[in-house]
């Protein structure tokens, strides 16, 4: 949670903040019987229904949950827009303890709330949600995606996300080094969970010199045994001699404290909201001549995957082909940023806004 953003919400009030961030609708869902307290944030539906996962988290305050859902749903608008999908941006948060509170009734009640929006919001998995939870939601609404393969869904989106991140990293290398080979490049992957481990596999296959970091000793051990990768501690990570830093764990790892320490030429990873402050830290990287692949673009493989499932007749090959566009889109954003002397994050947002505005103009009858 970013304290500054929290202060902003408090200062502007809820409606002031919705206006500043451009949200259309925020839905508060309350069910005493099951103890469900959820907030659905619908940021923008110009390009299509708002698709975004549901996150369950023990927020320190309701205010913190509101801030999180607003920030995450806005990010989904950009992710869909930049990926050329006919989707808007939305996200839901459930306040509570995922380990003790989730029951069939709890999840189905949430499904009813999603259903009440008539398809304006489509949900999927996010932090602390599993495909089994999506099954319960799916008993109450058809506006859910990311179902298990056994139910005709597309299963875990992480391999597609990792593939997109890998291609985004390669196209950034193309921009920086003149060719996209990662062979021999020193890449540090922070977080070797679902996405990180598949990314490591791609990198090792290509001959990159991979170093990993994770708070889970078990995951680190497994990857060291499987791929013979090197390991770095959390403290030393940002000072490491590396070509590419790939944040695949948490958001906000690019901040006042870390950026001055980074010696890499490229940042390209899977984590959402890597820049603690979008504009400020995007420019700090630019000023250090570190090329940043916008997170919401290169980690969009998961969204592309669940979108394809939602359209029906899910086809993995077609999904991967769509994810492959990340390579050229990223390259054009990096070129735009260079030409306009702006940060890559800003260039990416500009492209999103352009598409939303242009398509919106086509679609909204005058
Ligand atoms: P995950 O929970 O499977 O993996 C995250 C990993 O990070 C875990 O191994 C965890 O131990 C590690 N970690 C947590 N805190 C850490 C810390 N402080 N330092 C080092 N490691 C730490 O999650 P995932 O699905 O692999 O997603 C990774 C990131 O990518 C997340 O930020 C997620 O929001 C984002 N993302 C994922 C997808 C997807 O398809 N799974 C899609 C888009 C974005």
mmCIF file of C-alpha atoms and ligand atoms in Angstrom:
data_model
loop_
_atom_site.group_PDB
_atom_site.id
_atom_site.type_symbol
_atom_site.label_atom_id
_atom_site.label_comp_id
_atom_site.label_asym_id
_atom_site.label_seq_id
_atom_site.Cartn_x
_atom_site.Cartn_y
_atom_site.Cartn_z
ATOM 1 C CA UNK A 1 0.000 0.000 0.000
ATOM 2 C CA UNK A 2 1.344 3.374 -0.920
ATOM 3 C CA UNK A 3 0.848 5.834 1.904
ATOM 4 C CA UNK A 4 0.852 8.842 -0.397
ATOM 5 C CA UNK A 5 -2.043 7.417 -2.412
ATOM 6 C CA UNK A 6 -3.962 6.689 0.755
ATOM 7 C CA UNK A 7 -3.544 10.299 1.802
ATOM 8 C CA UNK A 8 -4.803 11.359 -1.612
ATOM 9 C CA UNK A 9 -8.018 9.352 -1.191
ATOM 10 C CA UNK A 10 -8.566 10.846 2.234
ATOM 11 C CA UNK A 11 -7.971 14.391 1.012
ATOM 12 C CA UNK A 12 -10.115 14.236 -2.133
ATOM 13 C CA UNK A 13 -12.954 12.193 -0.656
ATOM 14 C CA UNK A 14 -14.356 9.151 -2.461
ATOM 15 C CA UNK A 15 -16.015 10.988 -5.352
ATOM 16 C CA UNK A 16 -13.104 13.376 -5.766
ATOM 17 C CA UNK A 17 -10.785 10.405 -6.033
ATOM 18 C CA UNK A 18 -13.051 8.604 -8.509
ATOM 19 C CA UNK A 19 -12.979 11.699 -10.672
ATOM 20 C CA UNK A 20 -9.201 12.052 -10.411
ATOM 21 C CA UNK A 21 -8.603 8.412 -11.256
ATOM 22 C CA UNK A 22 -11.366 8.230 -13.869
ATOM 23 C CA UNK A 23 -13.554 5.526 -12.332
ATOM 24 C CA UNK A 24 -17.075 4.862 -13.536
ATOM 25 C CA UNK A 25 -18.508 2.882 -10.670
ATOM 26 C CA UNK A 26 -17.587 1.349 -7.334
ATOM 27 C CA UNK A 27 -19.820 -1.283 -5.778
ATOM 28 C CA UNK A 28 -19.757 -2.109 -2.070
ATOM 29 C CA UNK A 29 -21.004 -5.615 -1.358
ATOM 30 C CA UNK A 30 -22.051 -6.535 2.178
ATOM 31 C CA UNK A 31 -23.533 -9.797 3.401
ATOM 32 C CA UNK A 32 -24.004 -10.224 7.117
ATOM 33 C CA UNK A 33 -24.844 -13.933 6.985
ATOM 34 C CA UNK A 34 -21.545 -14.983 5.436
ATOM 35 C CA UNK A 35 -19.481 -12.019 6.646
ATOM 36 C CA UNK A 36 -18.652 -11.061 3.048
ATOM 37 C CA UNK A 37 -17.307 -7.546 2.601
ATOM 38 C CA UNK A 38 -16.228 -6.873 -0.950
ATOM 39 C CA UNK A 39 -15.622 -3.880 -3.179
ATOM 40 C CA UNK A 40 -15.860 -4.064 -6.967
ATOM 41 C CA UNK A 41 -14.088 -1.281 -8.822
ATOM 42 C CA UNK A 42 -15.154 -0.601 -12.400
ATOM 43 C CA UNK A 43 -12.698 1.831 -13.892
ATOM 44 C CA UNK A 44 -13.586 2.094 -17.564
ATOM 45 C CA UNK A 45 -15.880 0.148 -19.879
ATOM 46 C CA UNK A 46 -15.414 2.068 -23.125
ATOM 47 C CA UNK A 47 -13.622 -0.841 -24.814
ATOM 48 C CA UNK A 48 -15.770 -3.581 -23.292
ATOM 49 C CA UNK A 49 -16.796 -5.161 -19.992
ATOM 50 C CA UNK A 50 -14.438 -4.622 -17.088
ATOM 51 C CA UNK A 51 -12.420 -7.785 -16.540
ATOM 52 C CA UNK A 52 -10.135 -8.228 -13.571
ATOM 53 C CA UNK A 53 -9.465 -10.692 -10.808
ATOM 54 C CA UNK A 54 -10.712 -10.789 -7.243
ATOM 55 C CA UNK A 55 -8.144 -10.401 -4.488
ATOM 56 C CA UNK A 56 -8.776 -11.413 -0.890
ATOM 57 C CA UNK A 57 -6.624 -9.641 1.651
ATOM 58 C CA UNK A 58 -6.661 -8.803 5.353
ATOM 59 C CA UNK A 59 -6.523 -5.052 4.776
ATOM 60 C CA UNK A 60 -5.488 -2.938 7.743
ATOM 61 C CA UNK A 61 -8.447 -0.624 7.064
ATOM 62 C CA UNK A 62 -11.423 -0.242 4.734
ATOM 63 C CA UNK A 63 -9.729 2.834 3.306
ATOM 64 C CA UNK A 64 -6.752 0.718 2.323
ATOM 65 C CA UNK A 65 -9.059 -1.734 0.532
ATOM 66 C CA UNK A 66 -10.719 1.109 -1.383
ATOM 67 C CA UNK A 67 -7.347 2.476 -2.462
ATOM 68 C CA UNK A 68 -6.198 -0.947 -3.591
ATOM 69 C CA UNK A 69 -9.286 -1.681 -5.676
ATOM 70 C CA UNK A 70 -9.148 1.748 -7.316
ATOM 71 C CA UNK A 71 -5.472 1.415 -8.209
ATOM 72 C CA UNK A 72 -5.770 -2.171 -9.439
ATOM 73 C CA UNK A 73 -8.888 -1.601 -11.546
ATOM 74 C CA UNK A 74 -7.266 1.415 -13.246
ATOM 75 C CA UNK A 75 -4.265 -0.763 -14.088
ATOM 76 C CA UNK A 76 -6.575 -3.304 -15.720
ATOM 77 C CA UNK A 77 -7.959 -0.654 -18.075
ATOM 78 C CA UNK A 78 -4.432 0.010 -19.318
ATOM 79 C CA UNK A 79 -3.565 -3.671 -19.540
ATOM 80 C CA UNK A 80 -6.580 -4.459 -21.706
ATOM 81 C CA UNK A 81 -6.234 -1.329 -23.837
ATOM 82 C CA UNK A 82 -2.548 -1.794 -24.612
ATOM 83 C CA UNK A 83 -3.114 -5.461 -25.462
ATOM 84 C CA UNK A 84 -5.733 -4.597 -28.067
ATOM 85 C CA UNK A 85 -8.488 -6.461 -26.205
ATOM 86 C CA UNK A 86 -12.132 -5.461 -26.268
ATOM 87 C CA UNK A 87 -12.188 -5.160 -22.510
ATOM 88 C CA UNK A 88 -12.407 -2.479 -19.904
ATOM 89 C CA UNK A 89 -10.709 -2.412 -16.523
ATOM 90 C CA UNK A 90 -12.092 -3.698 -13.251
ATOM 91 C CA UNK A 91 -11.009 -5.501 -10.139
ATOM 92 C CA UNK A 92 -12.576 -6.699 -6.904
ATOM 93 C CA UNK A 93 -11.215 -6.960 -3.394
ATOM 94 C CA UNK A 94 -12.642 -8.998 -0.560
ATOM 95 C CA UNK A 95 -11.699 -7.820 2.918
ATOM 96 C CA UNK A 96 -10.832 -10.683 5.239
ATOM 97 C CA UNK A 97 -8.761 -13.746 5.975
ATOM 98 C CA UNK A 98 -8.695 -16.125 3.002
ATOM 99 C CA UNK A 99 -7.526 -19.004 5.186
ATOM 100 C CA UNK A 100 -10.482 -18.955 7.580
ATOM 101 C CA UNK A 101 -13.382 -17.091 5.957
ATOM 102 C CA UNK A 102 -13.798 -18.629 2.525
ATOM 103 C CA UNK A 103 -16.663 -21.085 2.337
ATOM 104 C CA UNK A 104 -18.948 -22.231 -0.450
ATOM 105 C CA UNK A 105 -21.697 -19.839 0.716
ATOM 106 C CA UNK A 106 -19.227 -16.951 1.027
ATOM 107 C CA UNK A 107 -17.926 -17.362 -2.514
ATOM 108 C CA UNK A 108 -21.376 -17.961 -3.985
ATOM 109 C CA UNK A 109 -22.699 -14.837 -2.290
ATOM 110 C CA UNK A 110 -19.870 -12.932 -3.944
ATOM 111 C CA UNK A 111 -20.842 -14.588 -7.245
ATOM 112 C CA UNK A 112 -24.371 -13.226 -6.820
ATOM 113 C CA UNK A 113 -23.005 -9.705 -6.423
ATOM 114 C CA UNK A 114 -20.929 -10.133 -9.593
ATOM 115 C CA UNK A 115 -24.037 -11.419 -11.358
ATOM 116 C CA UNK A 116 -26.057 -8.406 -10.244
ATOM 117 C CA UNK A 117 -23.850 -6.253 -12.486
ATOM 118 C CA UNK A 118 -25.168 -8.078 -15.551
ATOM 119 C CA UNK A 119 -21.792 -8.650 -17.201
ATOM 120 C CA UNK A 120 -20.418 -5.170 -16.769
ATOM 121 C CA UNK A 121 -17.772 -6.737 -14.520
ATOM 122 C CA UNK A 122 -16.195 -10.139 -15.185
ATOM 123 C CA UNK A 123 -14.185 -11.704 -12.417
ATOM 124 C CA UNK A 124 -11.224 -14.104 -12.306
ATOM 125 C CA UNK A 125 -8.506 -15.233 -9.896
ATOM 126 C CA UNK A 126 -6.081 -12.959 -8.119
ATOM 127 C CA UNK A 127 -4.149 -13.099 -4.852
ATOM 128 C CA UNK A 128 -5.563 -15.694 -2.408
ATOM 129 C CA UNK A 129 -8.125 -16.965 -4.892
ATOM 130 C CA UNK A 130 -8.055 -20.416 -6.401
ATOM 131 C CA UNK A 131 -9.760 -22.046 -9.348
ATOM 132 C CA UNK A 132 -12.028 -23.828 -6.817
ATOM 133 C CA UNK A 133 -13.297 -20.406 -5.677
ATOM 134 C CA UNK A 134 -14.039 -19.540 -9.304
ATOM 135 C CA UNK A 135 -16.093 -22.720 -9.509
ATOM 136 C CA UNK A 136 -18.299 -21.524 -6.630
ATOM 137 C CA UNK A 137 -18.612 -18.076 -8.188
ATOM 138 C CA UNK A 138 -19.486 -19.803 -11.465
ATOM 139 C CA UNK A 139 -22.480 -21.460 -9.799
ATOM 140 C CA UNK A 140 -24.041 -17.999 -9.446
ATOM 141 C CA UNK A 141 -22.867 -16.140 -12.511
ATOM 142 C CA UNK A 142 -21.529 -16.748 -15.974
ATOM 143 C CA UNK A 143 -19.418 -13.635 -15.681
ATOM 144 C CA UNK A 144 -16.379 -15.463 -14.391
ATOM 145 C CA UNK A 145 -13.311 -16.747 -16.165
ATOM 146 C CA UNK A 146 -10.104 -18.564 -15.251
ATOM 147 C CA UNK A 147 -11.942 -21.791 -14.534
ATOM 148 C CA UNK A 148 -10.056 -25.083 -14.115
ATOM 149 C CA UNK A 149 -9.428 -27.162 -17.234
ATOM 150 C CA UNK A 150 -11.680 -29.869 -15.791
ATOM 151 C CA UNK A 151 -14.578 -27.402 -16.099
ATOM 152 C CA UNK A 152 -13.740 -26.409 -19.650
ATOM 153 C CA UNK A 153 -11.631 -23.455 -18.528
ATOM 154 C CA UNK A 154 -8.105 -22.483 -19.529
ATOM 155 C CA UNK A 155 -6.466 -23.375 -16.214
ATOM 156 C CA UNK A 156 -3.423 -21.615 -14.808
ATOM 157 C CA UNK A 157 -2.625 -18.439 -16.817
ATOM 158 C CA UNK A 158 0.933 -18.174 -15.434
ATOM 159 C CA UNK A 159 2.747 -19.940 -18.311
ATOM 160 C CA UNK A 160 1.200 -17.476 -20.787
ATOM 161 C CA UNK A 161 2.099 -14.559 -18.520
ATOM 162 C CA UNK A 162 5.684 -15.800 -18.261
ATOM 163 C CA UNK A 163 5.910 -16.223 -22.040
ATOM 164 C CA UNK A 164 4.765 -12.618 -22.534
ATOM 165 C CA UNK A 165 7.248 -11.330 -19.967
ATOM 166 C CA UNK A 166 10.017 -13.287 -21.682
ATOM 167 C CA UNK A 167 9.118 -11.782 -25.079
ATOM 168 C CA UNK A 168 8.831 -8.321 -23.535
ATOM 169 C CA UNK A 169 12.298 -8.783 -22.076
ATOM 170 C CA UNK A 170 13.651 -9.875 -25.452
ATOM 171 C CA UNK A 171 12.175 -6.907 -27.288
ATOM 172 C CA UNK A 172 13.631 -4.568 -24.645
ATOM 173 C CA UNK A 173 17.015 -6.230 -25.234
ATOM 174 C CA UNK A 174 16.549 -5.615 -28.951
ATOM 175 C CA UNK A 175 16.051 -1.918 -28.256
ATOM 176 C CA UNK A 176 18.970 -1.644 -25.832
ATOM 177 C CA UNK A 177 21.571 -3.979 -27.368
ATOM 178 C CA UNK A 178 20.486 -4.012 -31.009
ATOM 179 C CA UNK A 179 19.623 -7.732 -30.932
ATOM 180 C CA UNK A 180 17.220 -9.669 -28.783
ATOM 181 C CA UNK A 181 19.428 -12.531 -27.679
ATOM 182 C CA UNK A 182 19.463 -13.076 -23.928
ATOM 183 C CA UNK A 183 22.267 -15.593 -24.165
ATOM 184 C CA UNK A 184 25.001 -14.675 -21.702
ATOM 185 C CA UNK A 185 22.933 -11.837 -20.207
ATOM 186 C CA UNK A 186 22.933 -11.620 -16.411
ATOM 187 C CA UNK A 187 19.267 -11.705 -15.397
ATOM 188 C CA UNK A 188 18.030 -11.498 -11.797
ATOM 189 C CA UNK A 189 14.539 -12.832 -11.198
ATOM 190 C CA UNK A 190 12.963 -11.695 -7.931
ATOM 191 C CA UNK A 191 10.139 -14.066 -6.997
ATOM 192 C CA UNK A 192 10.079 -17.537 -8.471
ATOM 193 C CA UNK A 193 6.426 -18.352 -7.952
ATOM 194 C CA UNK A 194 4.015 -19.376 -10.686
ATOM 195 C CA UNK A 195 5.243 -16.826 -13.230
ATOM 196 C CA UNK A 196 8.855 -16.490 -12.105
ATOM 197 C CA UNK A 197 9.624 -20.172 -12.379
ATOM 198 C CA UNK A 198 8.360 -20.421 -15.975
ATOM 199 C CA UNK A 199 10.302 -17.287 -16.822
ATOM 200 C CA UNK A 200 13.472 -18.822 -15.394
ATOM 201 C CA UNK A 201 12.907 -21.857 -17.591
ATOM 202 C CA UNK A 202 12.711 -19.703 -20.761
ATOM 203 C CA UNK A 203 15.813 -17.782 -19.720
ATOM 204 C CA UNK A 204 17.900 -20.824 -18.890
ATOM 205 C CA UNK A 205 16.910 -22.435 -22.199
ATOM 206 C CA UNK A 206 18.200 -19.381 -24.020
ATOM 207 C CA UNK A 207 21.512 -19.426 -22.164
ATOM 208 C CA UNK A 208 21.015 -16.425 -19.876
ATOM 209 C CA UNK A 209 23.005 -16.313 -16.619
ATOM 210 C CA UNK A 210 20.144 -16.407 -14.151
ATOM 211 C CA UNK A 211 20.210 -15.407 -10.481
ATOM 212 C CA UNK A 212 17.096 -15.813 -8.358
ATOM 213 C CA UNK A 213 15.712 -14.455 -5.107
ATOM 214 C CA UNK A 214 12.646 -15.551 -3.160
ATOM 215 C CA UNK A 215 11.514 -15.531 0.455
ATOM 216 C CA UNK A 216 10.547 -19.186 0.031
ATOM 217 C CA UNK A 217 13.656 -21.293 0.611
ATOM 218 C CA UNK A 218 11.806 -24.293 -0.739
ATOM 219 C CA UNK A 219 11.146 -22.673 -4.133
ATOM 220 C CA UNK A 220 14.726 -21.413 -4.362
ATOM 221 C CA UNK A 221 16.086 -24.871 -3.596
ATOM 222 C CA UNK A 222 13.838 -26.508 -6.196
ATOM 223 C CA UNK A 223 14.974 -24.148 -8.974
ATOM 224 C CA UNK A 224 18.642 -24.386 -8.031
ATOM 225 C CA UNK A 225 18.379 -28.169 -8.275
ATOM 226 C CA UNK A 226 16.440 -28.070 -11.545
ATOM 227 C CA UNK A 227 18.338 -25.369 -13.439
ATOM 228 C CA UNK A 228 21.575 -24.757 -11.536
ATOM 229 C CA UNK A 229 20.770 -21.034 -11.195
ATOM 230 C CA UNK A 230 22.606 -18.729 -8.748
ATOM 231 C CA UNK A 231 20.943 -17.229 -5.683
ATOM 232 C CA UNK A 232 21.060 -13.728 -4.204
ATOM 233 C CA UNK A 233 19.804 -12.509 -0.821
ATOM 234 C CA UNK A 234 17.166 -9.807 -0.516
ATOM 235 C CA UNK A 235 19.650 -7.248 0.783
ATOM 236 C CA UNK A 236 22.230 -7.662 -1.987
ATOM 237 C CA UNK A 237 19.747 -7.941 -4.865
ATOM 238 C CA UNK A 238 19.535 -4.277 -5.824
ATOM 239 C CA UNK A 239 23.333 -3.840 -5.758
ATOM 240 C CA UNK A 240 24.050 -6.858 -7.896
ATOM 241 C CA UNK A 241 26.033 -6.590 -11.098
ATOM 242 C CA UNK A 242 23.299 -7.532 -13.584
ATOM 243 C CA UNK A 243 22.073 -6.655 -17.070
ATOM 244 C CA UNK A 244 18.379 -7.228 -16.451
ATOM 245 C CA UNK A 245 16.265 -7.026 -13.307
ATOM 246 C CA UNK A 246 12.987 -8.967 -13.478
ATOM 247 C CA UNK A 247 10.624 -8.159 -10.589
ATOM 248 C CA UNK A 248 8.230 -11.106 -10.365
ATOM 249 C CA UNK A 249 7.159 -10.946 -6.725
ATOM 250 C CA UNK A 250 5.789 -7.728 -5.319
ATOM 251 C CA UNK A 251 4.837 -4.305 -6.615
ATOM 252 C CA UNK A 252 6.608 -1.012 -5.815
ATOM 253 C CA UNK A 253 10.137 -2.445 -5.827
ATOM 254 C CA UNK A 254 11.214 0.437 -8.070
ATOM 255 C CA UNK A 255 11.372 3.308 -5.627
ATOM 256 C CA UNK A 256 13.545 6.049 -4.078
ATOM 257 C CA UNK A 257 15.571 3.496 -2.198
ATOM 258 C CA UNK A 258 16.212 0.907 -4.907
ATOM 259 C CA UNK A 259 16.569 2.855 -8.168
ATOM 260 C CA UNK A 260 19.764 4.674 -7.154
ATOM 261 C CA UNK A 261 21.333 1.274 -6.382
ATOM 262 C CA UNK A 262 20.387 -0.477 -9.630
ATOM 263 C CA UNK A 263 23.233 -1.092 -12.091
ATOM 264 C CA UNK A 264 21.220 -2.907 -14.753
ATOM 265 C CA UNK A 265 20.361 -1.682 -18.262
ATOM 266 C CA UNK A 266 16.839 -3.156 -18.345
ATOM 267 C CA UNK A 267 13.921 -3.736 -15.982
ATOM 268 C CA UNK A 268 11.387 -6.238 -17.312
ATOM 269 C CA UNK A 269 9.260 -8.381 -15.039
ATOM 270 C CA UNK A 270 5.830 -9.746 -14.201
ATOM 271 C CA UNK A 271 4.871 -7.952 -10.996
ATOM 272 C CA UNK A 272 2.001 -5.483 -11.145
ATOM 273 C CA UNK A 273 2.651 -1.837 -10.245
ATOM 274 C CA UNK A 274 6.432 -2.138 -10.147
ATOM 275 C CA UNK A 275 6.913 1.628 -10.087
ATOM 276 C CA UNK A 276 6.056 2.855 -6.614
ATOM 277 C CA UNK A 277 5.060 6.208 -8.077
ATOM 278 C CA UNK A 278 4.215 5.832 -11.732
ATOM 279 C CA UNK A 279 5.589 9.084 -13.098
ATOM 280 C CA UNK A 280 8.344 9.923 -10.649
ATOM 281 C CA UNK A 281 9.988 6.519 -10.668
ATOM 282 C CA UNK A 282 9.455 6.009 -14.392
ATOM 283 C CA UNK A 283 11.527 9.158 -14.935
ATOM 284 C CA UNK A 284 14.118 8.176 -12.327
ATOM 285 C CA UNK A 285 14.794 5.034 -14.340
ATOM 286 C CA UNK A 286 14.919 7.009 -17.585
ATOM 287 C CA UNK A 287 17.396 9.466 -16.067
ATOM 288 C CA UNK A 288 19.644 6.548 -15.135
ATOM 289 C CA UNK A 289 19.366 5.213 -18.715
ATOM 290 C CA UNK A 290 17.643 2.087 -17.472
ATOM 291 C CA UNK A 291 15.079 0.911 -20.027
ATOM 292 C CA UNK A 292 11.835 -0.109 -18.386
ATOM 293 C CA UNK A 293 9.361 -2.454 -20.095
ATOM 294 C CA UNK A 294 5.928 -1.290 -18.852
ATOM 295 C CA UNK A 295 4.637 -3.943 -16.477
ATOM 296 C CA UNK A 296 0.996 -3.796 -17.526
ATOM 297 C CA UNK A 297 1.998 -4.495 -21.105
ATOM 298 C CA UNK A 298 4.487 -7.317 -20.718
ATOM 299 C CA UNK A 299 2.561 -9.142 -17.975
ATOM 300 C CA UNK A 300 -0.712 -9.078 -19.937
ATOM 301 C CA UNK A 301 -0.412 -12.725 -21.033
ATOM 302 C CA UNK A 302 -2.609 -13.853 -18.131
ATOM 303 C CA UNK A 303 -5.344 -11.410 -19.105
ATOM 304 C CA UNK A 304 -5.076 -12.428 -22.761
ATOM 305 C CA UNK A 305 -5.478 -16.028 -21.604
ATOM 306 C CA UNK A 306 -8.614 -15.517 -19.497
ATOM 307 C CA UNK A 307 -10.095 -13.227 -22.153
ATOM 308 C CA UNK A 308 -9.778 -16.005 -24.709
ATOM 309 C CA UNK A 309 -11.436 -18.401 -22.311
ATOM 310 C CA UNK A 310 -14.273 -15.945 -21.783
ATOM 311 C CA UNK A 311 -14.831 -15.608 -25.535
ATOM 312 C CA UNK A 312 -15.384 -19.365 -25.711
ATOM 313 C CA UNK A 313 -13.741 -22.157 -27.725
ATOM 314 C CA UNK A 314 -10.465 -21.568 -25.881
ATOM 315 C CA UNK A 315 -7.490 -22.251 -28.068
ATOM 316 C CA UNK A 316 -4.013 -22.230 -26.513
ATOM 317 C CA UNK A 317 -2.208 -21.698 -29.825
ATOM 318 C CA UNK A 318 -4.297 -18.647 -30.707
ATOM 319 C CA UNK A 319 -3.811 -17.295 -27.174
ATOM 320 C CA UNK A 320 -0.030 -17.625 -27.391
ATOM 321 C CA UNK A 321 -0.052 -15.935 -30.792
ATOM 322 C CA UNK A 322 -1.899 -12.989 -29.272
ATOM 323 C CA UNK A 323 0.575 -12.874 -26.404
ATOM 324 C CA UNK A 324 3.408 -12.738 -28.957
ATOM 325 C CA UNK A 325 2.246 -9.269 -29.997
ATOM 326 C CA UNK A 326 3.720 -8.042 -26.715
ATOM 327 C CA UNK A 327 7.128 -8.081 -28.434
ATOM 328 C CA UNK A 328 6.288 -5.534 -31.137
ATOM 329 C CA UNK A 329 3.985 -3.424 -28.969
ATOM 330 C CA UNK A 330 6.749 -3.070 -26.389
ATOM 331 C CA UNK A 331 9.256 -2.114 -29.045
ATOM 332 C CA UNK A 332 6.961 0.560 -30.444
ATOM 333 C CA UNK A 333 6.400 1.977 -26.947
ATOM 334 C CA UNK A 334 10.134 2.144 -26.281
ATOM 335 C CA UNK A 335 10.613 3.919 -29.618
ATOM 336 C CA UNK A 336 7.780 6.344 -28.868
ATOM 337 C CA UNK A 337 9.296 7.086 -25.461
ATOM 338 C CA UNK A 338 12.662 7.762 -27.072
ATOM 339 C CA UNK A 339 11.243 9.978 -29.801
ATOM 340 C CA UNK A 340 9.082 11.998 -27.440
ATOM 341 C CA UNK A 341 11.697 12.038 -24.656
ATOM 342 C CA UNK A 342 9.207 10.691 -22.145
ATOM 343 C CA UNK A 343 9.291 7.681 -19.834
ATOM 344 C CA UNK A 344 8.192 4.343 -21.276
ATOM 345 C CA UNK A 345 5.421 4.151 -18.685
ATOM 346 C CA UNK A 346 4.059 7.482 -19.847
ATOM 347 C CA UNK A 347 4.374 6.459 -23.496
ATOM 348 C CA UNK A 348 2.410 3.272 -22.793
ATOM 349 C CA UNK A 349 -0.348 5.157 -20.976
ATOM 350 C CA UNK A 350 -0.538 7.625 -23.866
ATOM 351 C CA UNK A 351 -1.141 4.760 -26.307
ATOM 352 C CA UNK A 352 -3.852 3.320 -24.061
ATOM 353 C CA UNK A 353 -5.628 6.645 -23.775
ATOM 354 C CA UNK A 354 -5.425 7.140 -27.536
ATOM 355 C CA UNK A 355 -7.017 3.750 -28.225
ATOM 356 C CA UNK A 356 -9.754 4.258 -25.640
ATOM 357 C CA UNK A 357 -10.514 7.701 -26.990
ATOM 358 C CA UNK A 358 -10.512 6.658 -30.650
ATOM 359 C CA UNK A 359 -12.522 3.485 -30.179
ATOM 360 C CA UNK A 360 -14.838 5.264 -27.762
ATOM 361 C CA UNK A 361 -15.538 7.854 -30.414
ATOM 362 C CA UNK A 362 -16.390 5.121 -32.903
ATOM 363 C CA UNK A 363 -18.650 3.312 -30.527
ATOM 364 C CA UNK A 364 -20.561 6.012 -28.718
ATOM 365 C CA UNK A 365 -23.374 7.245 -31.008
ATOM 366 C CA UNK A 366 -23.641 11.019 -31.236
HETATM 367 P P1 LIG B 1 3.109 -16.277 -6.820
HETATM 368 O O1 LIG B 1 2.448 -15.942 -5.519
HETATM 369 O O2 LIG B 1 2.974 -17.638 -7.394
HETATM 370 O O3 LIG B 1 4.674 -15.972 -6.718
HETATM 371 C C1 LIG B 1 5.204 -14.882 -6.063
HETATM 372 C C2 LIG B 1 6.534 -15.310 -5.505
HETATM 373 O O4 LIG B 1 7.165 -14.201 -4.896
HETATM 374 C C3 LIG B 1 6.419 -16.404 -4.437
HETATM 375 O O5 LIG B 1 7.321 -17.441 -4.715
HETATM 376 C C4 LIG B 1 6.786 -15.667 -3.155
HETATM 377 O O6 LIG B 1 7.432 -16.506 -2.196
HETATM 378 C C5 LIG B 1 7.721 -14.601 -3.677
HETATM 379 N N1 LIG B 1 7.843 -13.436 -2.816
HETATM 380 C C6 LIG B 1 6.894 -12.834 -2.061
HETATM 381 N N2 LIG B 1 7.415 -11.795 -1.413
HETATM 382 C C7 LIG B 1 8.708 -11.726 -1.770
HETATM 383 C C8 LIG B 1 9.765 -10.856 -1.434
HETATM 384 N N3 LIG B 1 9.600 -9.843 -0.590
HETATM 385 N N4 LIG B 1 10.975 -11.064 -1.986
HETATM 386 C C9 LIG B 1 11.177 -12.107 -2.836
HETATM 387 N N5 LIG B 1 10.209 -12.964 -3.197
HETATM 388 C C10 LIG B 1 8.989 -12.775 -2.661
HETATM 389 O O7 LIG B 1 2.598 -15.160 -7.828
HETATM 390 P P2 LIG B 1 2.681 -15.190 -9.420
HETATM 391 O O8 LIG B 1 1.377 -15.656 -9.932
HETATM 392 O O9 LIG B 1 3.939 -15.842 -9.847
HETATM 393 O O10 LIG B 1 2.763 -13.636 -9.731
HETATM 394 C C11 LIG B 1 3.964 -12.919 -9.575
HETATM 395 C C12 LIG B 1 3.723 -11.444 -9.820
HETATM 396 O O11 LIG B 1 3.233 -11.268 -11.152
HETATM 397 C C13 LIG B 1 2.666 -10.830 -8.916
HETATM 398 O O12 LIG B 1 3.020 -9.496 -8.656
HETATM 399 C C14 LIG B 1 1.402 -10.883 -9.754
HETATM 400 O O13 LIG B 1 0.490 -9.860 -9.382
HETATM 401 C C15 LIG B 1 1.969 -10.622 -11.126
HETATM 402 N N6 LIG B 1 1.149 -11.184 -12.209
HETATM 403 C C16 LIG B 1 0.869 -12.502 -12.261
HETATM 404 C C17 LIG B 1 0.107 -13.006 -13.311
HETATM 405 C C18 LIG B 1 -0.201 -14.478 -13.424
HETATM 406 O O14 LIG B 1 -0.643 -14.910 -14.500
HETATM 407 N N7 LIG B 1 0.028 -15.283 -12.390
HETATM 408 C C19 LIG B 1 -0.365 -12.149 -14.315
HETATM 409 C C20 LIG B 1 -0.029 -10.791 -14.251
HETATM 410 C C21 LIG B 1 0.722 -10.313 -13.186
#
